[in-house]
Short mmCIF file of C-alpha atoms and ligand atoms in Angstrom, two decimals:
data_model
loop_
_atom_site.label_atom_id
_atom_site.label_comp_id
_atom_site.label_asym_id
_atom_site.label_seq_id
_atom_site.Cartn_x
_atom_site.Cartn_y
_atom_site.Cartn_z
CA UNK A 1 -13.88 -8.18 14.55
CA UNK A 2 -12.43 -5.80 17.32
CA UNK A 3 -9.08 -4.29 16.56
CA UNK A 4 -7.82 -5.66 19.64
CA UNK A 5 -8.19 -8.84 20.94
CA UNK A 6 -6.79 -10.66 24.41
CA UNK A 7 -6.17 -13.58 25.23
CA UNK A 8 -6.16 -13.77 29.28
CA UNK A 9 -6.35 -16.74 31.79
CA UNK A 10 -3.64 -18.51 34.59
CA UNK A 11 0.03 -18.97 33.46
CA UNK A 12 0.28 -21.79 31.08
CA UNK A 13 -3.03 -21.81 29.54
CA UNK A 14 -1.05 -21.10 26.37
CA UNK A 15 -2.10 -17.91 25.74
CA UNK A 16 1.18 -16.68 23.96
CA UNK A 17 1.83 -19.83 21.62
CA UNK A 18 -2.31 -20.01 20.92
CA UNK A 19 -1.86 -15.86 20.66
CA UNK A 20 0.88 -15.78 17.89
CA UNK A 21 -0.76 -18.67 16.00
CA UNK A 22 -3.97 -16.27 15.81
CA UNK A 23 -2.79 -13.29 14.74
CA UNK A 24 -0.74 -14.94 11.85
CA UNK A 25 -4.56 -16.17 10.88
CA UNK A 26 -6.18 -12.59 11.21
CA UNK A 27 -3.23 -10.73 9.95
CA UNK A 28 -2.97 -8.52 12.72
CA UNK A 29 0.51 -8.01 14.56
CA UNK A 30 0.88 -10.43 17.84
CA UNK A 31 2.17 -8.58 21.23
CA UNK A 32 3.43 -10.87 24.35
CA UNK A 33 2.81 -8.26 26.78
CA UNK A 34 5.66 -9.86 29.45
CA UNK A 35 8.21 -9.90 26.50
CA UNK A 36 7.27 -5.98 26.25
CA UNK A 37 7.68 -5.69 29.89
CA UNK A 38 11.10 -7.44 29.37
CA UNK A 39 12.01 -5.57 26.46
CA UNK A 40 10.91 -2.14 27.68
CA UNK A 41 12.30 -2.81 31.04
CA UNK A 42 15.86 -4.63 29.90
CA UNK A 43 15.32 -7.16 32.44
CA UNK A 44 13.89 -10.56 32.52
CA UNK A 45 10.29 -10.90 34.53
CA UNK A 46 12.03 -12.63 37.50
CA UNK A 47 14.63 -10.27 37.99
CA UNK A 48 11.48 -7.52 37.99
CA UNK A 49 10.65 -9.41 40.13
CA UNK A 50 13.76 -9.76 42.38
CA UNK A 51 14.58 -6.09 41.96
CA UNK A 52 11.79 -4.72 42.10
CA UNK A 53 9.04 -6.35 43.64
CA UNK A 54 5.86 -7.65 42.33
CA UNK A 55 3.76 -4.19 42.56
CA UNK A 56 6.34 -2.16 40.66
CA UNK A 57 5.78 -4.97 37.90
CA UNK A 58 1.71 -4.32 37.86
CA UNK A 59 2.22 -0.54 37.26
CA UNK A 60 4.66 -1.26 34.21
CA UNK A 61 2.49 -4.32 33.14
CA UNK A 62 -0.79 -1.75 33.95
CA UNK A 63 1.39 0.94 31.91
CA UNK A 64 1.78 -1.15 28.77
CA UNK A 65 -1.73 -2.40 28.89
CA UNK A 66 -2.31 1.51 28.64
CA UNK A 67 0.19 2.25 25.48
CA UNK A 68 -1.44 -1.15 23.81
CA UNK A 69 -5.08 0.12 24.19
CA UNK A 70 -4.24 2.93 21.67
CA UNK A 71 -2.79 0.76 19.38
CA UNK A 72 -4.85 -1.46 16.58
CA UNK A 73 -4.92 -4.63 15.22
CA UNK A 74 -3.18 -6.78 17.83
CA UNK A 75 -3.60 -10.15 19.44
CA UNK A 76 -2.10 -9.35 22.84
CA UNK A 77 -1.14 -12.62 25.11
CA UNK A 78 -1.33 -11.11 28.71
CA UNK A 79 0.65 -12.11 32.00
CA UNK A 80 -1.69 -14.28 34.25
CA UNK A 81 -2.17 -11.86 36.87
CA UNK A 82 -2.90 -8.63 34.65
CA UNK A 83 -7.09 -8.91 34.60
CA UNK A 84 -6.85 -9.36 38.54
CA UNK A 85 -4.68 -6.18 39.03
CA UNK A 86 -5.39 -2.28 38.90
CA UNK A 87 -8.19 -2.04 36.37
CA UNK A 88 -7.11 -3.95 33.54
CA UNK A 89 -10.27 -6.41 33.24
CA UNK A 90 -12.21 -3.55 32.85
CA UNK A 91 -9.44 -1.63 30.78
CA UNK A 92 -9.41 -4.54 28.25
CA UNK A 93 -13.06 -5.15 27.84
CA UNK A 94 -13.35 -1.48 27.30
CA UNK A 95 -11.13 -1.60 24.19
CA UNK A 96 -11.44 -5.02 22.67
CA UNK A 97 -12.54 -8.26 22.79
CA UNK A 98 -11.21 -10.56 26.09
CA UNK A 99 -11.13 -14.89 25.61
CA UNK A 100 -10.38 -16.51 28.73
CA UNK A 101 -8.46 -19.80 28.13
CA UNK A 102 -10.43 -22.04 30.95
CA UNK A 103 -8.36 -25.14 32.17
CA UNK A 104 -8.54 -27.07 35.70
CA UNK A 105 -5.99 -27.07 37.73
CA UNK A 106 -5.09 -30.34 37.40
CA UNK A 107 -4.29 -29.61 33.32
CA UNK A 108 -2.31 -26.22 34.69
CA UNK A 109 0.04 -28.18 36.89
CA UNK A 110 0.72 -30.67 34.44
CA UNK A 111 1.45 -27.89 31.78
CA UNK A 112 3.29 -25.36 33.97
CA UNK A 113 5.86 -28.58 35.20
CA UNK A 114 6.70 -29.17 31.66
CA UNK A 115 7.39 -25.22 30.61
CA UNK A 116 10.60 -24.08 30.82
CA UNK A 117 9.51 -20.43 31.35
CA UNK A 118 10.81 -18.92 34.48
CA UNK A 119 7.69 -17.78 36.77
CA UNK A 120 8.87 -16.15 39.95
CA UNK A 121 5.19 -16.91 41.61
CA UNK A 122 5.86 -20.58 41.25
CA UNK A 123 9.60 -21.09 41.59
CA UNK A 124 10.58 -23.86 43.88
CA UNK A 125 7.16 -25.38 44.65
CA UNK A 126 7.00 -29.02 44.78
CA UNK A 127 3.79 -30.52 42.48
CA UNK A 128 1.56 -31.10 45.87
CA UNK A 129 2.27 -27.15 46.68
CA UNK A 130 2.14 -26.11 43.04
CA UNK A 131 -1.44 -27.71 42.74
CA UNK A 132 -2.64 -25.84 45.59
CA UNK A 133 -1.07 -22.57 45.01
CA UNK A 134 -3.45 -23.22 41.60
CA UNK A 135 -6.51 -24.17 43.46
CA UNK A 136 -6.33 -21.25 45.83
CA UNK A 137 -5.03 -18.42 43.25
CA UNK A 138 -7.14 -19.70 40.32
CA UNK A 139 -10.46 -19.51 42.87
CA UNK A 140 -9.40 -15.97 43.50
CA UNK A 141 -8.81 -15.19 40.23
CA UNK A 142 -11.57 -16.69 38.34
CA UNK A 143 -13.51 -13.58 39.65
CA UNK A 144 -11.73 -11.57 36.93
CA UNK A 145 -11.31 -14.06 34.27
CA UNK A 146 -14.96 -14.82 34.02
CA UNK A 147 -15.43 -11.38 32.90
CA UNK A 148 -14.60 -11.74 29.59
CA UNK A 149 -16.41 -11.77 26.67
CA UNK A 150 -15.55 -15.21 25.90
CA UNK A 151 -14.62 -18.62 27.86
CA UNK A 152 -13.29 -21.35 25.76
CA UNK A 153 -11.91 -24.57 27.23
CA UNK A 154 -8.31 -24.77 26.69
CA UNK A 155 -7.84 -28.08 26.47
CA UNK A 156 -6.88 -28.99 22.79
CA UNK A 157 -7.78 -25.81 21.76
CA UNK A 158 -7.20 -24.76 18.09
CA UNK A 159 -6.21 -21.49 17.03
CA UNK A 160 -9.17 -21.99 13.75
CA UNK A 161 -11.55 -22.17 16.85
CA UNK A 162 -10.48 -19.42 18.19
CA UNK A 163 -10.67 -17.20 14.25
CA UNK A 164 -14.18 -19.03 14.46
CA UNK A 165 -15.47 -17.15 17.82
CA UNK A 166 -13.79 -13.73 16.16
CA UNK A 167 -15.68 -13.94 12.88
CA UNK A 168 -18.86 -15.63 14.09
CA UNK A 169 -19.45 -13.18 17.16
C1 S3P B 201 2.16 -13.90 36.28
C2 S3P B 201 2.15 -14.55 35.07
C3 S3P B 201 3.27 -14.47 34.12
C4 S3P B 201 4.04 -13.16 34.31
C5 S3P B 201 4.46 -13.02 35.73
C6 S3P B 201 3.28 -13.02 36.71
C7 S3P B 201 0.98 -14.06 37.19
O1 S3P B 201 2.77 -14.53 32.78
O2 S3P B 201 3.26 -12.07 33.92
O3 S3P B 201 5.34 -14.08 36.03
O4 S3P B 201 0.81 -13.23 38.10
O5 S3P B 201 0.21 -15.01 36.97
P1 S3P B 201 2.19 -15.89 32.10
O6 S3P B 201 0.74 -15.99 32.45
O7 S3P B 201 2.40 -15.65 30.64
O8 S3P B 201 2.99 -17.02 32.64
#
């Protein structure tokens, strides 16, 4: 199994809760790459995203992608928008293994209206705009996503299935 392995696809595919269920199974140490953003920069990801802007956010997301490269044994959850950004499909693929977590919109919209994360690309859409602002970004950005090594559907996906794929590919 790669020493670093990373779970990608749009927000709330569950990617961080299927992420830190993983790497209790493998033993290896589980990185949320937005809490590291958070962390690193002492803000919250909308107030990056307030202050900042949204490309000063992909150089320190592209930055951490960078320090986590040279680290091992991690299941990294990444931000939704990291593969589509800078070089980071190919940055990830490089230096691990990448599982996109595939769901339809439809399952996105339904998932994303029940999280209570703050996402700054979403905030304040109504569900008709949120499923088209889905739609149209997931089109775009199933260009990256299909990249990776490995598509799984995420709907009632186990984190076994996922130790499965790992230790059967
Ligand atoms: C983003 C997804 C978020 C976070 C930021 C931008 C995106 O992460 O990185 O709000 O561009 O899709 P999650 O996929 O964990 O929600």
């Amino acid at each position: 199994m790669d020493t670093r392995i990373f779970l990608i696809g749009f927000m709330g595919s569950g990617k961080s809760t299927l992420g830190a269920q993983l790497a209790r199974r493998v033993g290896y140490q589980f990185i949320d790459m937005d809490h590291m953003i958070e962390e690193t920069a002492e803000m919250s990801i909308p107030e990056i995203f307030n202050d900042h802007g949204e490309e000063v956010f992909r150089k320190w997301e592209y930055d951490i992608l960078r320090e986590l490269c040279r680290r091992e044994k991690l299941v990294i959850s990444t931000g939704g928008g990291a593969p589509c950004h800078s070089n980071m499909m190919d940055l990830m693929n490089t230096h691990g293994t990448t599982i996109y977590l595939k769901l339809s919109p439809e399952a996105l919209k339904t998932r994303l209206i029940q999280s209570s994360t703050e996402r700054p690309l979403i905030m304040g859409k109504s569900e008709p705009e949120l499923l088209d602002f889905i739609k149209s970004l997931l089109e775009k950005r199933e260009l990256f996503y299909k990249r990776a090594a490995h598509i799984v559907d995420g709907i009632n996906l186990q984190s076994q299935t996922l130790e499965k794929l790992l230790m059967d590919s």
